[in-house]
mmCIF file with all atom_site columns, C-alpha atoms in Angstrom:
data_model
loop_
_atom_site.group_PDB
_atom_site.id
_atom_site.type_symbol
_atom_site.label_atom_id
_atom_site.label_alt_id
_atom_site.label_comp_id
_atom_site.label_asym_id
_atom_site.label_entity_id
_atom_site.label_seq_id
_atom_site.pdbx_PDB_ins_code
_atom_site.Cartn_x
_atom_site.Cartn_y
_atom_site.Cartn_z
_atom_site.occupancy
_atom_site.B_iso_or_equiv
_atom_site.pdbx_formal_charge
_atom_site.auth_seq_id
_atom_site.auth_comp_id
_atom_site.auth_asym_id
_atom_site.auth_atom_id
_atom_site.pdbx_PDB_model_num
ATOM 1   C CA . MET A 1 1   ? 82.728  76.847  135.365 1.00 91.00 ? 1   MET A CA 1
ATOM 2   C CA . PRO A 1 2   ? 84.365  78.730  131.733 1.00 95.00 ? 2   PRO A CA 1
ATOM 3   C CA . GLY A 1 3   ? 86.500  76.449  129.726 1.00 97.00 ? 3   GLY A CA 1
ATOM 4   C CA . THR A 1 4   ? 89.702  77.645  128.870 1.00 98.00 ? 4   THR A CA 1
ATOM 5   C CA . LEU A 1 5   ? 90.703  79.314  125.835 1.00 98.00 ? 5   LEU A CA 1
ATOM 6   C CA . TYR A 1 6   ? 94.106  77.556  124.407 1.00 98.00 ? 6   TYR A CA 1
ATOM 7   C CA . LEU A 1 7   ? 96.844  79.618  121.934 1.00 97.00 ? 7   LEU A CA 1
ATOM 8   C CA . ILE A 1 8   ? 98.072  76.840  119.835 1.00 95.00 ? 8   ILE A CA 1
ATOM 9   C CA . PRO A 1 9   ? 100.955 77.308  117.459 1.00 91.00 ? 9   PRO A CA 1
ATOM 10  C CA . THR A 1 10  ? 100.761 75.554  113.907 1.00 87.00 ? 10  THR A CA 1
ATOM 11  C CA . PRO A 1 11  ? 104.030 74.858  111.996 1.00 80.00 ? 11  PRO A CA 1
ATOM 12  C CA . LEU A 1 12  ? 104.491 75.652  108.133 1.00 74.00 ? 12  LEU A CA 1
ATOM 13  C CA . ASP A 1 13  ? 105.161 72.366  107.124 1.00 68.00 ? 13  ASP A CA 1
ATOM 14  C CA . THR A 1 14  ? 103.655 69.196  109.013 1.00 58.00 ? 14  THR A CA 1
ATOM 15  C CA . ALA A 1 15  ? 105.570 67.080  106.756 1.00 57.00 ? 15  ALA A CA 1
ATOM 16  C CA . ARG A 1 16  ? 108.887 68.033  108.286 1.00 55.00 ? 16  ARG A CA 1
ATOM 17  C CA . GLY A 1 17  ? 107.290 66.080  111.828 1.00 49.00 ? 17  GLY A CA 1
ATOM 18  C CA . LEU A 1 18  ? 105.918 67.451  114.522 1.00 54.00 ? 18  LEU A CA 1
ATOM 19  C CA . SER A 1 19  ? 108.316 66.920  116.952 1.00 53.00 ? 19  SER A CA 1
ATOM 20  C CA . TYR A 1 20  ? 111.032 69.388  115.442 1.00 58.00 ? 20  TYR A CA 1
ATOM 21  C CA . SER A 1 21  ? 108.574 72.625  116.272 1.00 62.00 ? 21  SER A CA 1
ATOM 22  C CA . GLN A 1 22  ? 106.098 71.199  118.670 1.00 72.00 ? 22  GLN A CA 1
ATOM 23  C CA . PRO A 1 23  ? 106.009 69.553  122.214 1.00 78.00 ? 23  PRO A CA 1
ATOM 24  C CA . GLU A 1 24  ? 103.891 66.083  122.420 1.00 83.00 ? 24  GLU A CA 1
ATOM 25  C CA . ALA A 1 25  ? 101.906 67.651  125.765 1.00 88.00 ? 25  ALA A CA 1
ATOM 26  C CA . VAL A 1 26  ? 100.678 70.548  122.835 1.00 90.00 ? 26  VAL A CA 1
ATOM 27  C CA . SER A 1 27  ? 99.461  67.818  121.413 1.00 89.00 ? 27  SER A CA 1
ATOM 28  C CA . ASP A 1 28  ? 97.771  66.025  123.673 1.00 92.00 ? 28  ASP A CA 1
ATOM 29  C CA . ILE A 1 29  ? 95.730  68.979  124.808 1.00 94.00 ? 29  ILE A CA 1
ATOM 30  C CA . ILE A 1 30  ? 94.943  69.183  120.646 1.00 94.00 ? 30  ILE A CA 1
ATOM 31  C CA . VAL A 1 31  ? 93.215  65.699  121.034 1.00 94.00 ? 31  VAL A CA 1
ATOM 32  C CA . SER A 1 32  ? 90.875  67.252  124.181 1.00 95.00 ? 32  SER A CA 1
ATOM 33  C CA . LEU A 1 33  ? 89.735  69.624  121.741 1.00 97.00 ? 33  LEU A CA 1
ATOM 34  C CA . ARG A 1 34  ? 86.373  69.576  120.203 1.00 97.00 ? 34  ARG A CA 1
ATOM 35  C CA . HIS A 1 35  ? 85.954  73.536  119.681 1.00 98.00 ? 35  HIS A CA 1
ATOM 36  C CA . TYR A 1 36  ? 88.336  75.495  117.584 1.00 98.00 ? 36  TYR A CA 1
ATOM 37  C CA . VAL A 1 37  ? 88.458  79.098  116.118 1.00 98.00 ? 37  VAL A CA 1
ATOM 38  C CA . VAL A 1 38  ? 90.842  79.008  113.178 1.00 97.00 ? 38  VAL A CA 1
ATOM 39  C CA . GLU A 1 39  ? 92.192  81.563  110.950 1.00 95.00 ? 39  GLU A CA 1
ATOM 40  C CA . GLU A 1 40  ? 91.736  79.613  107.230 1.00 94.00 ? 40  GLU A CA 1
ATOM 41  C CA . LEU A 1 41  ? 89.919  76.134  107.512 1.00 95.00 ? 41  LEU A CA 1
ATOM 42  C CA . ARG A 1 42  ? 91.484  74.377  105.610 1.00 93.00 ? 42  ARG A CA 1
ATOM 43  C CA . THR A 1 43  ? 95.211  74.907  106.964 1.00 90.00 ? 43  THR A CA 1
ATOM 44  C CA . ALA A 1 44  ? 93.575  74.149  110.248 1.00 93.00 ? 44  ALA A CA 1
ATOM 45  C CA . ARG A 1 45  ? 92.223  70.733  109.312 1.00 94.00 ? 45  ARG A CA 1
ATOM 46  C CA . ARG A 1 46  ? 95.354  69.656  107.342 1.00 91.00 ? 46  ARG A CA 1
ATOM 47  C CA . PHE A 1 47  ? 97.396  70.482  110.757 1.00 90.00 ? 47  PHE A CA 1
ATOM 48  C CA . ILE A 1 48  ? 95.220  68.402  113.312 1.00 92.00 ? 48  ILE A CA 1
ATOM 49  C CA . GLY A 1 49  ? 95.148  65.592  110.831 1.00 91.00 ? 49  GLY A CA 1
ATOM 50  C CA . SER A 1 50  ? 99.036  65.806  110.564 1.00 87.00 ? 50  SER A CA 1
ATOM 51  C CA . LEU A 1 51  ? 98.706  64.649  114.389 1.00 87.00 ? 51  LEU A CA 1
ATOM 52  C CA . LYS A 1 52  ? 97.360  61.078  113.253 1.00 83.00 ? 52  LYS A CA 1
ATOM 53  C CA . ARG A 1 53  ? 95.803  60.865  116.628 1.00 86.00 ? 53  ARG A CA 1
ATOM 54  C CA . GLY A 1 54  ? 92.636  59.169  115.489 1.00 90.00 ? 54  GLY A CA 1
ATOM 55  C CA . ILE A 1 55  ? 90.659  62.534  115.728 1.00 93.00 ? 55  ILE A CA 1
ATOM 56  C CA . ASP A 1 56  ? 87.498  62.988  114.550 1.00 94.00 ? 56  ASP A CA 1
ATOM 57  C CA . ILE A 1 57  ? 87.777  66.051  112.468 1.00 94.00 ? 57  ILE A CA 1
ATOM 58  C CA . ASP A 1 58  ? 84.100  65.900  111.041 1.00 95.00 ? 58  ASP A CA 1
ATOM 59  C CA . GLY A 1 59  ? 83.157  65.820  114.486 1.00 96.00 ? 59  GLY A CA 1
ATOM 60  C CA . LEU A 1 60  ? 84.955  68.959  115.768 1.00 97.00 ? 60  LEU A CA 1
ATOM 61  C CA . SER A 1 61  ? 83.108  72.701  115.518 1.00 97.00 ? 61  SER A CA 1
ATOM 62  C CA . PHE A 1 62  ? 85.483  75.266  113.734 1.00 98.00 ? 62  PHE A CA 1
ATOM 63  C CA . ALA A 1 63  ? 84.231  79.053  113.739 1.00 98.00 ? 63  ALA A CA 1
ATOM 64  C CA . VAL A 1 64  ? 86.463  81.152  110.991 1.00 97.00 ? 64  VAL A CA 1
ATOM 65  C CA . LEU A 1 65  ? 88.021  84.202  112.340 1.00 97.00 ? 65  LEU A CA 1
ATOM 66  C CA . ASN A 1 66  ? 89.996  86.327  109.810 1.00 95.00 ? 66  ASN A CA 1
ATOM 67  C CA . GLU A 1 67  ? 90.250  90.175  108.911 1.00 92.00 ? 67  GLU A CA 1
ATOM 68  C CA . HIS A 1 68  ? 87.095  90.164  107.500 1.00 94.00 ? 68  HIS A CA 1
ATOM 69  C CA . THR A 1 69  ? 85.511  88.758  110.108 1.00 96.00 ? 69  THR A CA 1
ATOM 70  C CA . PRO A 1 70  ? 82.648  91.578  111.682 1.00 95.00 ? 70  PRO A CA 1
ATOM 71  C CA . PRO A 1 71  ? 83.441  92.567  115.462 1.00 91.00 ? 71  PRO A CA 1
ATOM 72  C CA . GLN A 1 72  ? 80.203  91.586  116.500 1.00 92.00 ? 72  GLN A CA 1
ATOM 73  C CA . GLU A 1 73  ? 80.496  88.042  115.967 1.00 95.00 ? 73  GLU A CA 1
ATOM 74  C CA . ILE A 1 74  ? 83.568  87.713  117.704 1.00 96.00 ? 74  ILE A CA 1
ATOM 75  C CA . GLU A 1 75  ? 82.491  87.487  121.334 1.00 95.00 ? 75  GLU A CA 1
ATOM 76  C CA . GLU A 1 76  ? 80.381  84.960  120.283 1.00 96.00 ? 76  GLU A CA 1
ATOM 77  C CA . MET A 1 77  ? 82.760  82.785  119.028 1.00 98.00 ? 77  MET A CA 1
ATOM 78  C CA . LEU A 1 78  ? 83.585  82.235  122.928 1.00 98.00 ? 78  LEU A CA 1
ATOM 79  C CA . ARG A 1 79  ? 80.187  80.775  123.668 1.00 97.00 ? 79  ARG A CA 1
ATOM 80  C CA . PRO A 1 80  ? 81.644  76.880  123.907 1.00 98.00 ? 80  PRO A CA 1
ATOM 81  C CA . ALA A 1 81  ? 84.078  78.549  126.490 1.00 98.00 ? 81  ALA A CA 1
ATOM 82  C CA . LEU A 1 82  ? 80.951  79.995  128.384 1.00 97.00 ? 82  LEU A CA 1
ATOM 83  C CA . ASP A 1 83  ? 79.503  76.530  128.696 1.00 97.00 ? 83  ASP A CA 1
ATOM 84  C CA . GLY A 1 84  ? 82.380  75.198  130.064 1.00 98.00 ? 84  GLY A CA 1
ATOM 85  C CA . PHE A 1 85  ? 84.307  73.929  127.133 1.00 98.00 ? 85  PHE A CA 1
ATOM 86  C CA . ASP A 1 86  ? 87.768  74.401  126.073 1.00 98.00 ? 86  ASP A CA 1
ATOM 87  C CA . ILE A 1 87  ? 88.606  75.802  122.822 1.00 98.00 ? 87  ILE A CA 1
ATOM 88  C CA . GLY A 1 88  ? 91.748  76.231  120.916 1.00 98.00 ? 88  GLY A CA 1
ATOM 89  C CA . LEU A 1 89  ? 92.567  79.510  118.899 1.00 98.00 ? 89  LEU A CA 1
ATOM 90  C CA . MET A 1 90  ? 94.552  78.976  115.772 1.00 95.00 ? 90  MET A CA 1
ATOM 91  C CA . SER A 1 91  ? 96.619  80.808  113.060 1.00 92.00 ? 91  SER A CA 1
ATOM 92  C CA . GLU A 1 92  ? 97.229  79.907  109.605 1.00 87.00 ? 92  GLU A CA 1
ATOM 93  C CA . ALA A 1 93  ? 100.733 79.331  110.396 1.00 81.00 ? 93  ALA A CA 1
ATOM 94  C CA . GLY A 1 94  ? 103.060 80.406  113.240 1.00 84.00 ? 94  GLY A CA 1
ATOM 95  C CA . VAL A 1 95  ? 101.398 81.865  116.928 1.00 89.00 ? 95  VAL A CA 1
ATOM 96  C CA . PRO A 1 96  ? 97.736  82.897  117.627 1.00 93.00 ? 96  PRO A CA 1
ATOM 97  C CA . ALA A 1 97  ? 97.331  86.834  118.260 1.00 94.00 ? 97  ALA A CA 1
ATOM 98  C CA . VAL A 1 98  ? 100.753 88.163  117.069 1.00 91.00 ? 98  VAL A CA 1
ATOM 99  C CA . ALA A 1 99  ? 99.961  90.163  113.659 1.00 88.00 ? 99  ALA A CA 1
ATOM 100 C CA . ASP A 1 100 ? 96.998  88.213  113.732 1.00 91.00 ? 100 ASP A CA 1
ATOM 101 C CA . PRO A 1 101 ? 93.291  88.975  114.114 1.00 93.00 ? 101 PRO A CA 1
ATOM 102 C CA . GLY A 1 102 ? 93.316  86.047  116.592 1.00 95.00 ? 102 GLY A CA 1
ATOM 103 C CA . ALA A 1 103 ? 94.465  88.943  119.459 1.00 96.00 ? 103 ALA A CA 1
ATOM 104 C CA . GLU A 1 104 ? 90.308  89.991  119.173 1.00 96.00 ? 104 GLU A CA 1
ATOM 105 C CA . LEU A 1 105 ? 89.365  87.066  120.238 1.00 98.00 ? 105 LEU A CA 1
ATOM 106 C CA . VAL A 1 106 ? 92.214  87.057  123.669 1.00 98.00 ? 106 VAL A CA 1
ATOM 107 C CA . ALA A 1 107 ? 91.221  90.437  124.494 1.00 97.00 ? 107 ALA A CA 1
ATOM 108 C CA . ALA A 1 108 ? 87.087  89.437  124.496 1.00 97.00 ? 108 ALA A CA 1
ATOM 109 C CA . ALA A 1 109 ? 88.136  85.963  126.615 1.00 98.00 ? 109 ALA A CA 1
ATOM 110 C CA . HIS A 1 110 ? 89.938  88.368  129.103 1.00 98.00 ? 110 HIS A CA 1
ATOM 111 C CA . ARG A 1 111 ? 86.897  90.569  129.212 1.00 97.00 ? 111 ARG A CA 1
ATOM 112 C CA . LYS A 1 112 ? 84.619  87.761  129.831 1.00 97.00 ? 112 LYS A CA 1
ATOM 113 C CA . GLY A 1 113 ? 86.815  85.983  132.315 1.00 97.00 ? 113 GLY A CA 1
ATOM 114 C CA . ILE A 1 114 ? 87.963  83.212  129.829 1.00 98.00 ? 114 ILE A CA 1
ATOM 115 C CA . LYS A 1 115 ? 91.069  82.037  131.045 1.00 98.00 ? 115 LYS A CA 1
ATOM 116 C CA . VAL A 1 116 ? 93.662  82.203  128.235 1.00 98.00 ? 116 VAL A CA 1
ATOM 117 C CA . VAL A 1 117 ? 96.898  79.764  127.912 1.00 98.00 ? 117 VAL A CA 1
ATOM 118 C CA . PRO A 1 118 ? 99.914  80.124  125.226 1.00 96.00 ? 118 PRO A CA 1
ATOM 119 C CA . LEU A 1 119 ? 101.031 77.383  124.091 1.00 94.00 ? 119 LEU A CA 1
ATOM 120 C CA . VAL A 1 120 ? 104.936 76.373  123.134 1.00 86.00 ? 120 VAL A CA 1
ATOM 121 C CA . GLY A 1 121 ? 105.685 76.232  119.412 1.00 82.00 ? 121 GLY A CA 1
ATOM 122 C CA . ALA A 1 122 ? 107.255 77.541  116.531 1.00 79.00 ? 122 ALA A CA 1
ATOM 123 C CA . SER A 1 123 ? 107.398 81.320  116.715 1.00 88.00 ? 123 SER A CA 1
ATOM 124 C CA . SER A 1 124 ? 109.021 82.413  113.346 1.00 91.00 ? 124 SER A CA 1
ATOM 125 C CA . ILE A 1 125 ? 109.482 86.001  115.390 1.00 94.00 ? 125 ILE A CA 1
ATOM 126 C CA . ILE A 1 126 ? 111.547 84.503  117.866 1.00 93.00 ? 126 ILE A CA 1
ATOM 127 C CA . MET A 1 127 ? 112.897 82.057  115.764 1.00 93.00 ? 127 MET A CA 1
ATOM 128 C CA . SER A 1 128 ? 114.548 84.715  112.930 1.00 96.00 ? 128 SER A CA 1
ATOM 129 C CA . LEU A 1 129 ? 116.212 86.741  115.615 1.00 97.00 ? 129 LEU A CA 1
ATOM 130 C CA . MET A 1 130 ? 117.662 83.856  117.642 1.00 97.00 ? 130 MET A CA 1
ATOM 131 C CA . ALA A 1 131 ? 119.212 83.229  114.365 1.00 97.00 ? 131 ALA A CA 1
ATOM 132 C CA . SER A 1 132 ? 119.545 86.249  112.765 1.00 98.00 ? 132 SER A CA 1
ATOM 133 C CA . GLY A 1 133 ? 122.949 87.298  115.086 1.00 98.00 ? 133 GLY A CA 1
ATOM 134 C CA . LEU A 1 134 ? 121.412 90.537  115.564 1.00 98.00 ? 134 LEU A CA 1
ATOM 135 C CA . THR A 1 135 ? 121.079 92.242  119.332 1.00 97.00 ? 135 THR A CA 1
ATOM 136 C CA . GLY A 1 136 ? 118.094 90.089  120.951 1.00 96.00 ? 136 GLY A CA 1
ATOM 137 C CA . GLN A 1 137 ? 118.557 92.582  124.116 1.00 96.00 ? 137 GLN A CA 1
ATOM 138 C CA . THR A 1 138 ? 116.310 95.127  122.831 1.00 97.00 ? 138 THR A CA 1
ATOM 139 C CA . PHE A 1 139 ? 114.008 94.667  119.899 1.00 97.00 ? 139 PHE A CA 1
ATOM 140 C CA . THR A 1 140 ? 110.826 96.051  117.966 1.00 97.00 ? 140 THR A CA 1
ATOM 141 C CA . PHE A 1 141 ? 108.175 93.939  116.317 1.00 97.00 ? 141 PHE A CA 1
ATOM 142 C CA . ASN A 1 142 ? 106.797 96.552  113.859 1.00 97.00 ? 142 ASN A CA 1
ATOM 143 C CA . GLY A 1 143 ? 104.233 94.157  111.866 1.00 94.00 ? 143 GLY A CA 1
ATOM 144 C CA . TYR A 1 144 ? 103.649 95.289  108.436 1.00 94.00 ? 144 TYR A CA 1
ATOM 145 C CA . LEU A 1 145 ? 105.211 98.159  106.864 1.00 94.00 ? 145 LEU A CA 1
ATOM 146 C CA . PRO A 1 146 ? 102.989 100.407 105.071 1.00 94.00 ? 146 PRO A CA 1
ATOM 147 C CA . VAL A 1 147 ? 101.772 99.019  101.697 1.00 92.00 ? 147 VAL A CA 1
ATOM 148 C CA . LYS A 1 148 ? 102.359 103.092 99.719  1.00 94.00 ? 148 LYS A CA 1
ATOM 149 C CA . ASP A 1 149 ? 105.795 103.579 98.187  1.00 92.00 ? 149 ASP A CA 1
ATOM 150 C CA . ASP A 1 150 ? 106.828 106.860 100.146 1.00 94.00 ? 150 ASP A CA 1
ATOM 151 C CA . ALA A 1 151 ? 104.971 105.924 103.617 1.00 96.00 ? 151 ALA A CA 1
ATOM 152 C CA . ARG A 1 152 ? 107.214 102.669 103.503 1.00 95.00 ? 152 ARG A CA 1
ATOM 153 C CA . ARG A 1 153 ? 109.824 104.251 102.370 1.00 95.00 ? 153 ARG A CA 1
ATOM 154 C CA . THR A 1 154 ? 109.436 107.157 105.164 1.00 96.00 ? 154 THR A CA 1
ATOM 155 C CA . ALA A 1 155 ? 109.262 103.918 107.754 1.00 97.00 ? 155 ALA A CA 1
ATOM 156 C CA . ILE A 1 156 ? 112.370 102.056 106.510 1.00 97.00 ? 156 ILE A CA 1
ATOM 157 C CA . ALA A 1 157 ? 113.979 105.212 107.297 1.00 97.00 ? 157 ALA A CA 1
ATOM 158 C CA . ARG A 1 158 ? 112.705 105.279 110.663 1.00 97.00 ? 158 ARG A CA 1
ATOM 159 C CA . MET A 1 159 ? 113.355 102.295 111.312 1.00 98.00 ? 159 MET A CA 1
ATOM 160 C CA . GLU A 1 160 ? 117.117 102.542 110.564 1.00 98.00 ? 160 GLU A CA 1
ATOM 161 C CA . ARG A 1 161 ? 117.491 105.347 112.759 1.00 97.00 ? 161 ARG A CA 1
ATOM 162 C CA . THR A 1 162 ? 116.515 103.719 115.656 1.00 97.00 ? 162 THR A CA 1
ATOM 163 C CA . ALA A 1 163 ? 118.559 100.746 115.014 1.00 97.00 ? 163 ALA A CA 1
ATOM 164 C CA . LEU A 1 164 ? 121.789 102.700 114.675 1.00 96.00 ? 164 LEU A CA 1
ATOM 165 C CA . ALA A 1 165 ? 120.568 105.409 117.316 1.00 96.00 ? 165 ALA A CA 1
ATOM 166 C CA . ASP A 1 166 ? 119.343 103.008 120.049 1.00 95.00 ? 166 ASP A CA 1
ATOM 167 C CA . GLY A 1 167 ? 120.575 99.526  118.961 1.00 96.00 ? 167 GLY A CA 1
ATOM 168 C CA . TYR A 1 168 ? 117.145 98.520  118.896 1.00 97.00 ? 168 TYR A CA 1
ATOM 169 C CA . SER A 1 169 ? 117.069 95.176  116.388 1.00 98.00 ? 169 SER A CA 1
ATOM 170 C CA . GLN A 1 170 ? 113.646 96.239  114.082 1.00 98.00 ? 170 GLN A CA 1
ATOM 171 C CA . ILE A 1 171 ? 111.668 93.378  113.152 1.00 98.00 ? 171 ILE A CA 1
ATOM 172 C CA . PHE A 1 172 ? 108.557 93.164  110.363 1.00 98.00 ? 172 PHE A CA 1
ATOM 173 C CA . ILE A 1 173 ? 106.591 91.828  107.690 1.00 96.00 ? 173 ILE A CA 1
ATOM 174 C CA . GLU A 1 174 ? 105.009 91.782  104.475 1.00 95.00 ? 174 GLU A CA 1
ATOM 175 C CA . ALA A 1 175 ? 102.285 89.770  102.966 1.00 92.00 ? 175 ALA A CA 1
ATOM 176 C CA . PRO A 1 176 ? 104.171 86.987  101.256 1.00 93.00 ? 176 PRO A CA 1
ATOM 177 C CA . TYR A 1 177 ? 103.449 88.333  97.887  1.00 95.00 ? 177 TYR A CA 1
ATOM 178 C CA . ARG A 1 178 ? 105.229 91.336  98.207  1.00 96.00 ? 178 ARG A CA 1
ATOM 179 C CA . ASN A 1 179 ? 108.148 90.514  99.390  1.00 97.00 ? 179 ASN A CA 1
ATOM 180 C CA . ASP A 1 180 ? 110.195 90.810  96.650  1.00 96.00 ? 180 ASP A CA 1
ATOM 181 C CA . LYS A 1 181 ? 109.000 94.284  96.589  1.00 95.00 ? 181 LYS A CA 1
ATOM 182 C CA . LEU A 1 182 ? 110.097 95.469  99.886  1.00 97.00 ? 182 LEU A CA 1
ATOM 183 C CA . LEU A 1 183 ? 113.502 93.492  99.571  1.00 96.00 ? 183 LEU A CA 1
ATOM 184 C CA . ASP A 1 184 ? 113.887 95.877  96.797  1.00 95.00 ? 184 ASP A CA 1
ATOM 185 C CA . ASN A 1 185 ? 113.057 98.858  98.806  1.00 96.00 ? 185 ASN A CA 1
ATOM 186 C CA . LEU A 1 186 ? 115.098 97.645  101.602 1.00 97.00 ? 186 LEU A CA 1
ATOM 187 C CA . LEU A 1 187 ? 118.264 97.566  99.206  1.00 97.00 ? 187 LEU A CA 1
ATOM 188 C CA . LYS A 1 188 ? 117.441 100.803 97.782  1.00 95.00 ? 188 LYS A CA 1
ATOM 189 C CA . VAL A 1 189 ? 116.522 102.866 101.154 1.00 96.00 ? 189 VAL A CA 1
ATOM 190 C CA . LEU A 1 190 ? 119.260 101.487 103.795 1.00 98.00 ? 190 LEU A CA 1
ATOM 191 C CA . SER A 1 191 ? 123.209 102.414 104.014 1.00 97.00 ? 191 SER A CA 1
ATOM 192 C CA . PRO A 1 192 ? 125.567 99.857  103.113 1.00 97.00 ? 192 PRO A CA 1
ATOM 193 C CA . ALA A 1 193 ? 126.699 99.310  106.795 1.00 97.00 ? 193 ALA A CA 1
ATOM 194 C CA . ILE A 1 194 ? 123.476 98.093  107.957 1.00 98.00 ? 194 ILE A CA 1
ATOM 195 C CA . ARG A 1 195 ? 122.592 94.707  108.733 1.00 98.00 ? 195 ARG A CA 1
ATOM 196 C CA . LEU A 1 196 ? 119.525 92.851  107.100 1.00 98.00 ? 196 LEU A CA 1
ATOM 197 C CA . THR A 1 197 ? 118.182 89.361  108.353 1.00 98.00 ? 197 THR A CA 1
ATOM 198 C CA . VAL A 1 198 ? 115.765 87.527  106.061 1.00 98.00 ? 198 VAL A CA 1
ATOM 199 C CA . ALA A 1 199 ? 114.481 84.796  107.254 1.00 97.00 ? 199 ALA A CA 1
ATOM 200 C CA . CYS A 1 200 ? 112.093 82.701  105.222 1.00 94.00 ? 200 CYS A CA 1
ATOM 201 C CA . ASP A 1 201 ? 109.675 79.559  105.288 1.00 92.00 ? 201 ASP A CA 1
ATOM 202 C CA . ILE A 1 202 ? 110.845 78.934  109.063 1.00 90.00 ? 202 ILE A CA 1
ATOM 203 C CA . THR A 1 203 ? 110.439 75.635  110.522 1.00 84.00 ? 203 THR A CA 1
ATOM 204 C CA . SER A 1 204 ? 109.891 74.291  106.382 1.00 84.00 ? 204 SER A CA 1
ATOM 205 C CA . GLY A 1 205 ? 112.474 71.899  104.938 1.00 84.00 ? 205 GLY A CA 1
ATOM 206 C CA . GLN A 1 206 ? 112.827 75.372  102.599 1.00 90.00 ? 206 GLN A CA 1
ATOM 207 C CA . GLU A 1 207 ? 113.715 77.223  105.705 1.00 92.00 ? 207 GLU A CA 1
ATOM 208 C CA . TYR A 1 208 ? 116.877 80.239  104.601 1.00 95.00 ? 208 TYR A CA 1
ATOM 209 C CA . ILE A 1 209 ? 117.998 82.598  106.813 1.00 97.00 ? 209 ILE A CA 1
ATOM 210 C CA . ARG A 1 210 ? 121.103 85.073  106.003 1.00 97.00 ? 210 ARG A CA 1
ATOM 211 C CA . THR A 1 211 ? 122.088 88.150  107.949 1.00 98.00 ? 211 THR A CA 1
ATOM 212 C CA . ASP A 1 212 ? 124.506 89.930  105.605 1.00 98.00 ? 212 ASP A CA 1
ATOM 213 C CA . THR A 1 213 ? 125.260 94.163  105.466 1.00 98.00 ? 213 THR A CA 1
ATOM 214 C CA . VAL A 1 214 ? 123.474 95.912  102.869 1.00 98.00 ? 214 VAL A CA 1
ATOM 215 C CA . ALA A 1 215 ? 126.663 96.007  100.942 1.00 98.00 ? 215 ALA A CA 1
ATOM 216 C CA . GLY A 1 216 ? 126.914 92.815  100.685 1.00 97.00 ? 216 GLY A CA 1
ATOM 217 C CA . TRP A 1 217 ? 123.156 91.637  99.980  1.00 97.00 ? 217 TRP A CA 1
ATOM 218 C CA . ARG A 1 218 ? 123.563 93.983  97.102  1.00 96.00 ? 218 ARG A CA 1
ATOM 219 C CA . LYS A 1 219 ? 126.412 91.560  95.632  1.00 95.00 ? 219 LYS A CA 1
ATOM 220 C CA . THR A 1 220 ? 124.170 88.706  96.263  1.00 89.00 ? 220 THR A CA 1
ATOM 221 C CA . ASN A 1 221 ? 122.234 86.488  94.077  1.00 88.00 ? 221 ASN A CA 1
ATOM 222 C CA . ILE A 1 222 ? 119.031 86.867  96.000  1.00 86.00 ? 222 ILE A CA 1
ATOM 223 C CA . PRO A 1 223 ? 116.791 83.682  96.318  1.00 87.00 ? 223 PRO A CA 1
ATOM 224 C CA . THR A 1 224 ? 112.455 84.817  95.221  1.00 94.00 ? 224 THR A CA 1
ATOM 225 C CA . LEU A 1 225 ? 110.832 85.575  98.498  1.00 96.00 ? 225 LEU A CA 1
ATOM 226 C CA . HIS A 1 226 ? 107.699 85.200  96.240  1.00 96.00 ? 226 HIS A CA 1
ATOM 227 C CA . LYS A 1 227 ? 104.550 83.806  98.489  1.00 94.00 ? 227 LYS A CA 1
ATOM 228 C CA . ARG A 1 228 ? 107.710 82.588  101.264 1.00 95.00 ? 228 ARG A CA 1
ATOM 229 C CA . PRO A 1 229 ? 106.772 83.839  104.443 1.00 93.00 ? 229 PRO A CA 1
ATOM 230 C CA . THR A 1 230 ? 109.358 86.093  105.538 1.00 96.00 ? 230 THR A CA 1
ATOM 231 C CA . ILE A 1 231 ? 110.491 87.602  108.308 1.00 97.00 ? 231 ILE A CA 1
ATOM 232 C CA . PHE A 1 232 ? 112.761 91.141  107.676 1.00 98.00 ? 232 PHE A CA 1
ATOM 233 C CA . ILE A 1 233 ? 114.918 92.167  110.196 1.00 98.00 ? 233 ILE A CA 1
ATOM 234 C CA . ILE A 1 234 ? 117.737 95.185  110.357 1.00 98.00 ? 234 ILE A CA 1
ATOM 235 C CA . GLY A 1 235 ? 120.205 96.067  112.834 1.00 98.00 ? 235 GLY A CA 1
ATOM 236 C CA . ARG A 1 236 ? 123.625 97.723  113.890 1.00 94.00 ? 236 ARG A CA 1
#
């Protein structure tokens, strides 16, 4: 009988205490696993070690799945599950398979009849929406915006039209080293009255969440977002 693929959320800051963002039952599952597919090996090893549950990290098996992994190698990462062993899938931060290459492994697991179990833990997308004050009744996660300026401005304008016309909160992200440029684009393109949420370093000791109109943001001493994992949301 095949093993199970567990989708394990990873907090940004384990120093704050895992009980803040992860139930003990999830830690119990991690202790039982010997095979992992991870986005970043160092992050995964540090996270598992932070559990302080006596896990022999050097005795674990890790396969790395990131944006550079050839598609033909992904299904082979499920070999332990086909041999009857459970596997843990971990993103570098947050929940696996959402704006994350782990989605390809989950799709392959379904094709092969391997049970997929998502585990409870911190999701920066949902936590940011919860804390934004914008509507959580209808929303769209747009993932990463285009890198080129013209395409990005078009995408921002499209999301604003949808937010104003249909009421859908528009959630999106950027590579952390481009956050400051994206925020500058937002404040130049968006209309003054629309509301903008910036939520960064969710679950860490440096957590920052603020919602204001674009007009209000333009008057604010904005903190640097450079290399800080950030969620952006616009809404009416």
